[in-house]
PDB file of C-alpha atoms in Angstrom:
ATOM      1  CA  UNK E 288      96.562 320.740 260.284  1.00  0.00           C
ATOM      2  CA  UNK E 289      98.806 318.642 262.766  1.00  0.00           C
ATOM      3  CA  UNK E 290      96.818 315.562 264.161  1.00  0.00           C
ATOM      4  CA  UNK E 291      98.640 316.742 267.630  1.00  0.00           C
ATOM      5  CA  UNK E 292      99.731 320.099 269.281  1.00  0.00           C
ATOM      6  CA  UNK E 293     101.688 320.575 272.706  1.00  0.00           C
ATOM      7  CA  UNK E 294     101.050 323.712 273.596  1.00  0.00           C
ATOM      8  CA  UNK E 295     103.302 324.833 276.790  1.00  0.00           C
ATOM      9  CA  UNK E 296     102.942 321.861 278.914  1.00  0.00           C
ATOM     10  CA  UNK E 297     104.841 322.287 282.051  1.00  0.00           C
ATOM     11  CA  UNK E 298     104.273 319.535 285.230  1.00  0.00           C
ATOM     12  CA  UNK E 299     105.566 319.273 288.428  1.00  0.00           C
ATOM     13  CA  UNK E 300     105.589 317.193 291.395  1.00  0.00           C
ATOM     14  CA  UNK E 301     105.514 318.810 294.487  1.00  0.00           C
ATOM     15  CA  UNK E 302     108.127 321.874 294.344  1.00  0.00           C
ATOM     16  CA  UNK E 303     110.114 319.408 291.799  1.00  0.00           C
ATOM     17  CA  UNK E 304     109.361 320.675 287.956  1.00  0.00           C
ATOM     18  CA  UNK E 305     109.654 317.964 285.914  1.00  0.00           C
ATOM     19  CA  UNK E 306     108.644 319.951 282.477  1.00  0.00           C
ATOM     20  CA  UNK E 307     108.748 323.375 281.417  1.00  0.00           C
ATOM     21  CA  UNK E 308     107.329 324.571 278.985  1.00  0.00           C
ATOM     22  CA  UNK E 309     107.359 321.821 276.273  1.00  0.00           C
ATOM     23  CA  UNK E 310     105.930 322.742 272.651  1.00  0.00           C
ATOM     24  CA  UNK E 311     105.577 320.888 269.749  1.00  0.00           C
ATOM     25  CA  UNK E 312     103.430 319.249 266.903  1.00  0.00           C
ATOM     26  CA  UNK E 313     103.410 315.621 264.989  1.00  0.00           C
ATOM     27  CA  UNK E 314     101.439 315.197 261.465  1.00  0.00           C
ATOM     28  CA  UNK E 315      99.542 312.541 260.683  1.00  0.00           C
ATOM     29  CA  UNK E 316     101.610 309.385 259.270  1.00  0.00           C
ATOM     30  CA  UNK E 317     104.896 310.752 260.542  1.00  0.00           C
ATOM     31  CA  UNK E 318     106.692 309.454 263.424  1.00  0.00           C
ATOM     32  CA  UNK E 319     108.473 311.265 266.438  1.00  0.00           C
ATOM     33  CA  UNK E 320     111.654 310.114 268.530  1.00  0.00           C
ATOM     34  CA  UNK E 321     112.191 311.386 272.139  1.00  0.00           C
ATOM     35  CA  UNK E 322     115.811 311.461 273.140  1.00  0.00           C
ATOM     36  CA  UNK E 323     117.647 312.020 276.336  1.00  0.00           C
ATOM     37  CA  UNK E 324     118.816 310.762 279.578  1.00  0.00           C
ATOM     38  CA  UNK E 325     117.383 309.015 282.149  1.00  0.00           C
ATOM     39  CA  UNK E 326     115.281 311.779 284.174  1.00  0.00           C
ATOM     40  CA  UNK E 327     115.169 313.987 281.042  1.00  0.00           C
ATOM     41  CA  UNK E 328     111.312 314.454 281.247  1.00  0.00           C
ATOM     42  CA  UNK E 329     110.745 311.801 278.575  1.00  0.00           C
ATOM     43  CA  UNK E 330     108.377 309.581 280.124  1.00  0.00           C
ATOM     44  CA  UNK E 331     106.113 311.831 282.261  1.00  0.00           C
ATOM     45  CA  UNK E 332     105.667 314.455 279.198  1.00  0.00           C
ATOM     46  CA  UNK E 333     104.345 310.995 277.434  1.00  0.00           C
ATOM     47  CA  UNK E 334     102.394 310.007 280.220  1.00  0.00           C
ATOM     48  CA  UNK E 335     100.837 313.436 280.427  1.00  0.00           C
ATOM     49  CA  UNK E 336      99.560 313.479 276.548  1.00  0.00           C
ATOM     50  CA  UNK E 337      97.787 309.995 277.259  1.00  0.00           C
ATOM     51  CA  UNK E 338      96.458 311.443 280.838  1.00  0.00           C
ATOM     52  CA  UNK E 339      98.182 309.574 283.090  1.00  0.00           C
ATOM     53  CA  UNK E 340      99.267 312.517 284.055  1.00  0.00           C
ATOM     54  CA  UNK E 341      97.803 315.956 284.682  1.00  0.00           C
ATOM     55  CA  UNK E 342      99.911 319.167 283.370  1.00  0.00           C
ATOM     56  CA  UNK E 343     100.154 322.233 285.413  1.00  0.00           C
ATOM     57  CA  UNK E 344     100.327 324.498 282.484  1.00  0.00           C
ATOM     58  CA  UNK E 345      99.464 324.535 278.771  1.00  0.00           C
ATOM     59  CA  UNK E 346      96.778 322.862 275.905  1.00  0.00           C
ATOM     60  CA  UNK E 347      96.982 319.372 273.999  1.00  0.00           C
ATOM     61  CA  UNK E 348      94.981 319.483 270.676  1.00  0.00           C
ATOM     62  CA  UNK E 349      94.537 316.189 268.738  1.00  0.00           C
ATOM     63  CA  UNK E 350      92.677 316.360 265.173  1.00  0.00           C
ATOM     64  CA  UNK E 351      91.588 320.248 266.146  1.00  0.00           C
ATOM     65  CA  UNK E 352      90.185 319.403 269.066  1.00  0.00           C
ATOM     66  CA  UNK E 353      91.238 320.640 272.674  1.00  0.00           C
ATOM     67  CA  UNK E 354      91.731 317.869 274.426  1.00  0.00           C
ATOM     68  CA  UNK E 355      93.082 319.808 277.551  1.00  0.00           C
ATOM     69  CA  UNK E 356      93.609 323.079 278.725  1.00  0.00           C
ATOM     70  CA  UNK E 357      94.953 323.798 282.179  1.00  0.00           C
ATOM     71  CA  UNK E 358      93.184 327.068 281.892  1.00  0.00           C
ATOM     72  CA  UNK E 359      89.752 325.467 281.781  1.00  0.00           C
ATOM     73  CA  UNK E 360      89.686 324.440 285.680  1.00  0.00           C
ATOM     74  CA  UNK E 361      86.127 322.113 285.572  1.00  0.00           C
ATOM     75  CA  UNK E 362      86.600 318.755 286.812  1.00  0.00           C
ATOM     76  CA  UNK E 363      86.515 316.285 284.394  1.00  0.00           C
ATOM     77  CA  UNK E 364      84.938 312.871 284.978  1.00  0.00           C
ATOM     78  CA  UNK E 365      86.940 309.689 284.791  1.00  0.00           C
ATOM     79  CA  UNK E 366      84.610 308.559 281.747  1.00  0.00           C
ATOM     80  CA  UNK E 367      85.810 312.186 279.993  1.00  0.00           C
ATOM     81  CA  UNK E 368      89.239 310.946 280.777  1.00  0.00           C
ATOM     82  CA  UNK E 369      88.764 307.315 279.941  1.00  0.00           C
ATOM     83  CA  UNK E 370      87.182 308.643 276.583  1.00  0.00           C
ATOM     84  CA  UNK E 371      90.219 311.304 275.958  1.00  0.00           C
ATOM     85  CA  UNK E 372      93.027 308.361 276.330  1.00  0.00           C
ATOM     86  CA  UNK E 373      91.034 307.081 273.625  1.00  0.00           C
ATOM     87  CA  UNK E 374      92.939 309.231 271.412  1.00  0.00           C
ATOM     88  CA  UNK E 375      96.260 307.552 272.543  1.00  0.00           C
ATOM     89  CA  UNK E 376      97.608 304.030 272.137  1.00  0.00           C
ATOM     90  CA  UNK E 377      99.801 303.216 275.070  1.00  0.00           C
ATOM     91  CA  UNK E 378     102.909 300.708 274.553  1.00  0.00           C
ATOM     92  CA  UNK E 379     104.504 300.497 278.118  1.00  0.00           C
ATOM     93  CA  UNK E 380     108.696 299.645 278.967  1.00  0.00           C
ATOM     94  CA  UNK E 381     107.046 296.316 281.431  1.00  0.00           C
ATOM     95  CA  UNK E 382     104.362 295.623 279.104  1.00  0.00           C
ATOM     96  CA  UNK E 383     101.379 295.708 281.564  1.00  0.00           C
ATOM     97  CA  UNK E 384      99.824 292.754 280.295  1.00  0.00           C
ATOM     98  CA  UNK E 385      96.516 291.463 282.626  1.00  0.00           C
ATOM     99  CA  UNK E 386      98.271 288.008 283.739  1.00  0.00           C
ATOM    100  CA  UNK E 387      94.949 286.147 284.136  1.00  0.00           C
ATOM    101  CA  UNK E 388      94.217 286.292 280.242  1.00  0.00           C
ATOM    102  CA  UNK E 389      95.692 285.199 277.169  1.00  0.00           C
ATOM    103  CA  UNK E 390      97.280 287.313 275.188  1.00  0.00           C
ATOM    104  CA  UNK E 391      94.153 287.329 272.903  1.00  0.00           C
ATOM    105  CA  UNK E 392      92.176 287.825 275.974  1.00  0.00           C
ATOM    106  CA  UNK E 393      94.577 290.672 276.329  1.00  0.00           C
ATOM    107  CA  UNK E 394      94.014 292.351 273.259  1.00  0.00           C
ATOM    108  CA  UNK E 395      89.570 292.090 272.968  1.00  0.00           C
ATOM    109  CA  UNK E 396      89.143 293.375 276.637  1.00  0.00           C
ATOM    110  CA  UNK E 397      89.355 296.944 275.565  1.00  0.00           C
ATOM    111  CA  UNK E 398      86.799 296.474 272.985  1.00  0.00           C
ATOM    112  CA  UNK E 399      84.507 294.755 274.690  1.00  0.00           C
ATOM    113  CA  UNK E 400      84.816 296.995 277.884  1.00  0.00           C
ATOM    114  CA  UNK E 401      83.372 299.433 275.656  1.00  0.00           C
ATOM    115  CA  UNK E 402      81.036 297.193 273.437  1.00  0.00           C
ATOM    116  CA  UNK E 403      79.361 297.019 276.945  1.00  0.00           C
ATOM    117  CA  UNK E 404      78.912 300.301 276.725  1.00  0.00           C
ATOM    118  CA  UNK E 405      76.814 300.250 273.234  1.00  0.00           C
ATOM    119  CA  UNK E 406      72.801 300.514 273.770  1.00  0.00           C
ATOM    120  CA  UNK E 407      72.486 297.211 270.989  1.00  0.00           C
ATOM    121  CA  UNK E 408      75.131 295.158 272.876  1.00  0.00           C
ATOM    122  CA  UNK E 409      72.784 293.189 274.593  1.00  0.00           C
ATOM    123  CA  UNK E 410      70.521 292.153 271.177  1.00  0.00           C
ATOM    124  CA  UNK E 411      73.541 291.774 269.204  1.00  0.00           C
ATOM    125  CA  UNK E 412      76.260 290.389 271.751  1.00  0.00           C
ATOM    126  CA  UNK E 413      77.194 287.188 270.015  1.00  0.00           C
ATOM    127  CA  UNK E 414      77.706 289.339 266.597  1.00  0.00           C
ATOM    128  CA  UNK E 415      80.195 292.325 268.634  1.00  0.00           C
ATOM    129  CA  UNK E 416      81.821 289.275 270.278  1.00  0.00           C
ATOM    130  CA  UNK E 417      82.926 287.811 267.392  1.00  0.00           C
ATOM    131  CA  UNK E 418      83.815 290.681 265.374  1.00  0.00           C
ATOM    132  CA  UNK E 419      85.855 291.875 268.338  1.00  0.00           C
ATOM    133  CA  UNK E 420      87.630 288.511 268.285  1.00  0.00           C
ATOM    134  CA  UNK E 421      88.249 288.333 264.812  1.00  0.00           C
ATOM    135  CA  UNK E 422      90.311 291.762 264.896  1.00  0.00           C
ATOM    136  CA  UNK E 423      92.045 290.947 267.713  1.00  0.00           C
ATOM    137  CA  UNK E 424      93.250 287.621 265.923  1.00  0.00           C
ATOM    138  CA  UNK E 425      94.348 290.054 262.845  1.00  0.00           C
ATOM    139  CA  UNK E 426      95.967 292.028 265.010  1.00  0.00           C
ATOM    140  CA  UNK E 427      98.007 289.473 267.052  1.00  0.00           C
ATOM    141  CA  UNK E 428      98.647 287.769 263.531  1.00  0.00           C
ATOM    142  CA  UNK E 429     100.232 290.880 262.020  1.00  0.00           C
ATOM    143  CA  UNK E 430     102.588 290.574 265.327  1.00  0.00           C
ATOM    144  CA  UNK E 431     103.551 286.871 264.154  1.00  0.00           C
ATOM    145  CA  UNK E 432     101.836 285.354 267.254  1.00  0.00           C
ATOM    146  CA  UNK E 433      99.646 283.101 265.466  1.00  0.00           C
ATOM    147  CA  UNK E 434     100.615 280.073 267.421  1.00  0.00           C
ATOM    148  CA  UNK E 435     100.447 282.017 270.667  1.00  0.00           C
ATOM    149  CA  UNK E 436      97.028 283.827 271.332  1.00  0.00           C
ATOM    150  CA  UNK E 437      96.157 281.187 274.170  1.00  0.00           C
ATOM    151  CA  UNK E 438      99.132 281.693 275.959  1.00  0.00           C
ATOM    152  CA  UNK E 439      99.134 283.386 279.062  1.00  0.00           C
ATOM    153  CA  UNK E 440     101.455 286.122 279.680  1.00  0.00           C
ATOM    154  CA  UNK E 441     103.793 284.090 281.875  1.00  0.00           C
ATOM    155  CA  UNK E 442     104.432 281.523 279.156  1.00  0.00           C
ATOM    156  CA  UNK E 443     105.372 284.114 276.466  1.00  0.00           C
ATOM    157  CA  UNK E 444     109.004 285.519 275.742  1.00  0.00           C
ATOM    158  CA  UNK E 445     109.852 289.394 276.862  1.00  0.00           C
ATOM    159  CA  UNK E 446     108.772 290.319 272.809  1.00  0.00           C
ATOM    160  CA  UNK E 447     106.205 288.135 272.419  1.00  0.00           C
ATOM    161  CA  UNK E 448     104.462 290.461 275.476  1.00  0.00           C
ATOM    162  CA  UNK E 449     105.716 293.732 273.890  1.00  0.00           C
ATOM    163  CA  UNK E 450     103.783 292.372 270.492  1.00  0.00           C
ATOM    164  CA  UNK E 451     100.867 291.404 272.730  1.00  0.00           C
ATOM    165  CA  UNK E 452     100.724 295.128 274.049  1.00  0.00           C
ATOM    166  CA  UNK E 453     101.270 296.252 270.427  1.00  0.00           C
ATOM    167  CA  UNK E 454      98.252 294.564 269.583  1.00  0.00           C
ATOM    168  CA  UNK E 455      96.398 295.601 272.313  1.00  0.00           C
ATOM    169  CA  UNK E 456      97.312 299.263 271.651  1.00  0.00           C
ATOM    170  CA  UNK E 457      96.586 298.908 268.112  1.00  0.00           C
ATOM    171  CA  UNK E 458      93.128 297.430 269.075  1.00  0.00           C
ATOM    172  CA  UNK E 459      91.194 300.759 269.725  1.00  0.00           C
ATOM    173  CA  UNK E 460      92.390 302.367 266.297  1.00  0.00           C
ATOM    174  CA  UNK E 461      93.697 305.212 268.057  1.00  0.00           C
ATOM    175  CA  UNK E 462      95.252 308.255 266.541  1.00  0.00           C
ATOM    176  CA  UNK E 463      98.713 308.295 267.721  1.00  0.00           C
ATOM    177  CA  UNK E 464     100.414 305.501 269.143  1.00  0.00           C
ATOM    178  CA  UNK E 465     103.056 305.807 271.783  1.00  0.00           C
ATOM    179  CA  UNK E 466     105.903 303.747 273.184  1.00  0.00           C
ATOM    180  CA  UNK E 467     107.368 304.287 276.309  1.00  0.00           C
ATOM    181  CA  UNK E 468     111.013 303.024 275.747  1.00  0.00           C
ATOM    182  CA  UNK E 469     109.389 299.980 274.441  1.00  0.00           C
ATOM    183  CA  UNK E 470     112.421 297.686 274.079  1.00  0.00           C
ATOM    184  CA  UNK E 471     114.480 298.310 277.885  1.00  0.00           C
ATOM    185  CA  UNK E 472     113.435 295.224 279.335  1.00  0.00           C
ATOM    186  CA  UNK E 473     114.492 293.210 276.435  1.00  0.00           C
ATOM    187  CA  UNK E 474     118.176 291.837 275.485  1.00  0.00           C
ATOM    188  CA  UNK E 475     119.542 292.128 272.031  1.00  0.00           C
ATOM    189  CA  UNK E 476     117.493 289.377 270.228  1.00  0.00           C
ATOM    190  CA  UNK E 477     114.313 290.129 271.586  1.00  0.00           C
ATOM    191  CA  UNK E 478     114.929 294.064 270.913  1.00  0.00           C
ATOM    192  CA  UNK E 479     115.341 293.250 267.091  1.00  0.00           C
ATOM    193  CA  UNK E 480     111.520 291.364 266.781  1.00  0.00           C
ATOM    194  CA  UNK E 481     110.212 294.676 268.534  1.00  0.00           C
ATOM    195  CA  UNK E 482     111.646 297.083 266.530  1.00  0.00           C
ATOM    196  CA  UNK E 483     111.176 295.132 263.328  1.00  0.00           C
ATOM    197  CA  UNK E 484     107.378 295.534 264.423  1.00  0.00           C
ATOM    198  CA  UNK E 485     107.734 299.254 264.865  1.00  0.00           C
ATOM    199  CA  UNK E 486     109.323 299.534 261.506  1.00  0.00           C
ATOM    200  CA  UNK E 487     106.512 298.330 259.758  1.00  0.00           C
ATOM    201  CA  UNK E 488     104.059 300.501 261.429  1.00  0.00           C
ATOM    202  CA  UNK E 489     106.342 303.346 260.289  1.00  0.00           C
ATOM    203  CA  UNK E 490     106.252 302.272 256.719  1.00  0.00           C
ATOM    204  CA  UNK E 491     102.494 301.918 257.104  1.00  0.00           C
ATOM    205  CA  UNK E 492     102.632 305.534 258.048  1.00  0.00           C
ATOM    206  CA  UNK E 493     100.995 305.004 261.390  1.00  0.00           C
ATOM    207  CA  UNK E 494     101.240 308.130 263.497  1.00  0.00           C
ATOM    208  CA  UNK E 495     103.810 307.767 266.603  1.00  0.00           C
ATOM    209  CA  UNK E 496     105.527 308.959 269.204  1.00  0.00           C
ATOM    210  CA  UNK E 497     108.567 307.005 270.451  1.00  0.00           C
ATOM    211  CA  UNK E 498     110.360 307.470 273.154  1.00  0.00           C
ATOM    212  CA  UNK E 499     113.654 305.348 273.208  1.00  0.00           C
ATOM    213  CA  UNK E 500     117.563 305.424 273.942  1.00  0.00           C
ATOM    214  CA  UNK E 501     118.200 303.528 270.476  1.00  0.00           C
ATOM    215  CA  UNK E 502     119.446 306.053 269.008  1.00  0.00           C
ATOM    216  CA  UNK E 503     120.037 304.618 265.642  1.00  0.00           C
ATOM    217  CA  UNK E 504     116.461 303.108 265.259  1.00  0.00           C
ATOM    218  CA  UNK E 505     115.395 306.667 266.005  1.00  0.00           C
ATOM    219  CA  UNK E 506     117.639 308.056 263.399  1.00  0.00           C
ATOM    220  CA  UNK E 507     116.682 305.418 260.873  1.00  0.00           C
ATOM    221  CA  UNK E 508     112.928 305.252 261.711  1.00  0.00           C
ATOM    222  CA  UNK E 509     111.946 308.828 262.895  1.00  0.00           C
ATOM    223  CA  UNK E 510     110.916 312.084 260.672  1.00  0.00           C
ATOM    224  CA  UNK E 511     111.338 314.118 263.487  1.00  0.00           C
ATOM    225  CA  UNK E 512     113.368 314.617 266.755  1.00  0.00           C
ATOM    226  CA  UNK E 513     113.082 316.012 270.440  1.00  0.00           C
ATOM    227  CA  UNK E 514     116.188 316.317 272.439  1.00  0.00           C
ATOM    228  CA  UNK E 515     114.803 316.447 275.915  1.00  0.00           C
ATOM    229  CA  UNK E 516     117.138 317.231 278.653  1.00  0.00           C
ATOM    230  CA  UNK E 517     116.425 318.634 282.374  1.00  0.00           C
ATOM    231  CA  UNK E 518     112.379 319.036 281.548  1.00  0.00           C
ATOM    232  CA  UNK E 519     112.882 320.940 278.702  1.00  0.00           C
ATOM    233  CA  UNK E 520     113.063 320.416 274.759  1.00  0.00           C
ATOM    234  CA  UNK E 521     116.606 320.982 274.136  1.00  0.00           C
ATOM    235  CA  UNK E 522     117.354 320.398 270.274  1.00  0.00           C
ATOM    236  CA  UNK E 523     114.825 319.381 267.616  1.00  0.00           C
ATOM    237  CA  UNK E 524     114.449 318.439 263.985  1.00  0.00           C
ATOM    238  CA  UNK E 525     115.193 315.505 261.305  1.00  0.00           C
ATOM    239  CA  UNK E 526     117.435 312.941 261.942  1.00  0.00           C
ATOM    240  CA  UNK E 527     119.488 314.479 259.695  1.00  0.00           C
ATOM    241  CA  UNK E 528     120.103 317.651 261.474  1.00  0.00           C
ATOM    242  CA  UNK E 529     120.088 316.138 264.797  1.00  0.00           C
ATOM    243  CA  UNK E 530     122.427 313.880 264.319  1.00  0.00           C
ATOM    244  CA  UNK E 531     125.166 315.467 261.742  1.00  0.00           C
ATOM    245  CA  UNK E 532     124.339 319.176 262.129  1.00  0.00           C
ATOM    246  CA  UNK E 533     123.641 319.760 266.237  1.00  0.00           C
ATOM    247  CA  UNK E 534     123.514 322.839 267.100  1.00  0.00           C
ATOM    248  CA  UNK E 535     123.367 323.110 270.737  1.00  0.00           C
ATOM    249  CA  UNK E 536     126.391 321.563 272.917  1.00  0.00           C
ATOM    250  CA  UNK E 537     123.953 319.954 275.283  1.00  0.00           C
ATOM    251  CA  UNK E 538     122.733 317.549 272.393  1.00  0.00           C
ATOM    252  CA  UNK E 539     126.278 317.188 270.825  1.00  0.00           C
ATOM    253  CA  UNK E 540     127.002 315.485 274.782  1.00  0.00           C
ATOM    254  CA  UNK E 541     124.997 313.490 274.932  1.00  0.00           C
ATOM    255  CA  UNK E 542     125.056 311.882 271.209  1.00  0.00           C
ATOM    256  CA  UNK E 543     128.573 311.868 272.055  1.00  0.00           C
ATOM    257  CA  UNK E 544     128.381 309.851 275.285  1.00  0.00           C
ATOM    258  CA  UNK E 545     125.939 307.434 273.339  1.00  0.00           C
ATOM    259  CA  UNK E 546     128.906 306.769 270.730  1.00  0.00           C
ATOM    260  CA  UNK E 547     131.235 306.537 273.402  1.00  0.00           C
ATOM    261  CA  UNK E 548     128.787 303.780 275.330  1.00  0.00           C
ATOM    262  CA  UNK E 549     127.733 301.943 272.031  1.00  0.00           C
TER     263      UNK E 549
END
């Protein structure tokens, strides 16, 4: 069984549609790479799976599990929602680090928002406390930031934040993680430490969805493909057949213009 379906998720804004009827599944351990231009649909169809977003049509399933249906119209609380996201590890493009806390301030406040939220928090406070802190100082340690978790966002390099929001994604074990074009606020040298970070995840087999416009990291680090253009999936499959086999002349465009730009 996939760990995620998209089931015929369309979303607009307004009288603009922004997706149409997007399909597709990821297995566990395997990663997925979103292609396309700027305004392809990329972002928002991301943005809808972690409910940032709500889709006008369609069903997203995670472990067997309908998450949403746009069929089912009962209101759902913000706690539902808050508790559905949980299923979703969000790596923003700016990072959307808290700038009044340290980056390992950064990555425990999820935890302990929700520690809060335990009916033996209170008698055993001190204990959750420190095992919160302890992970988060794994976590920010596996991100080579050992010398940096009481830095505050504003003294820490453009990857040095990304890492921080790695950590703080990774924090809530959640079943996918997803990056929202994780490395376009970075120059060259700082892109490298980020993407050395998501290659390790994929050889950990951590489940992901990446959505990027490095197209050879995707073809390198990906098991699977989207081609998104104009709201819609254009051209999927392995690297291998997206890249040396496309079929469809929108896809063979725009690889081209990316060899012609790179």
């Amino acid at each position: 069984m996939p760990i995620l379906e998209v089931n015929h998720i369309s979303k607009n804004f307004g009288p603009t549609r922004v997706l149409t009827d997007i399909s597709f599944s990821l297995e566990r351990g395997k990663a997925l790479a979103i292609i396309g231009s700027s305004g392809s649909g990329k972002t928002t169809l991301l943005r809808c799976l972690n409910f940032l977003e709500t889709p006008n049509d369609g069903q997203i399933i995670v472990n067997g599990k309908t998450l949403f249906d746009a069929a089912d119209h009962a209101a759902k609380s913000d706690a539902e929602i808050r508790k559905r996201r949980l299923h979703f590890g969000m790596v923003f493009q700016s990072f959307n680090l808290f700038p009044q806390y340290t980056a390992l301030e950064n990555v425990m406040l999820a935890s302990l928002l929700l520690a809060k939220e335990r009916p033996d928090y209170k008698q055993n406070r001190r204990e959750i406390h420190e095992e919160i802190e302890h992970q988060a100082i794994d976590l920010l340690s596996r991100m080579s930031l050992e010398g940096r978790m009481s830095h505050y966002p504003h003294q820490l390099s453009g990857g040095q934040q990304q890492r921080v929001a790695i950590a703080r994604a990774l924090a809530l074990h959640p079943d996918i993680l997803c990056f929202d074009e994780p490395t376009s606020a970075l120059d060259p040298e700082l892109t490298g430490e980020v993407l050395r970070v998501i290659r390790s995840l994929a050889e950990q087999r951590t489940t992901m969805i990446i959505v990027t416009h490095e197209m050879a990291f995707a073809r390198d680090v990906a098991d699977h493909i989207l081609f998104m253009d104009g709201g819609v999936i254009v051209e999927q499959g392995t690297p291998e057949a997206l890249f040396e086999n496309t079929q469809n002349e929108r896809t063979r465009a725009f690889l081209h213009r990316f060899s012609q730009n790179s």
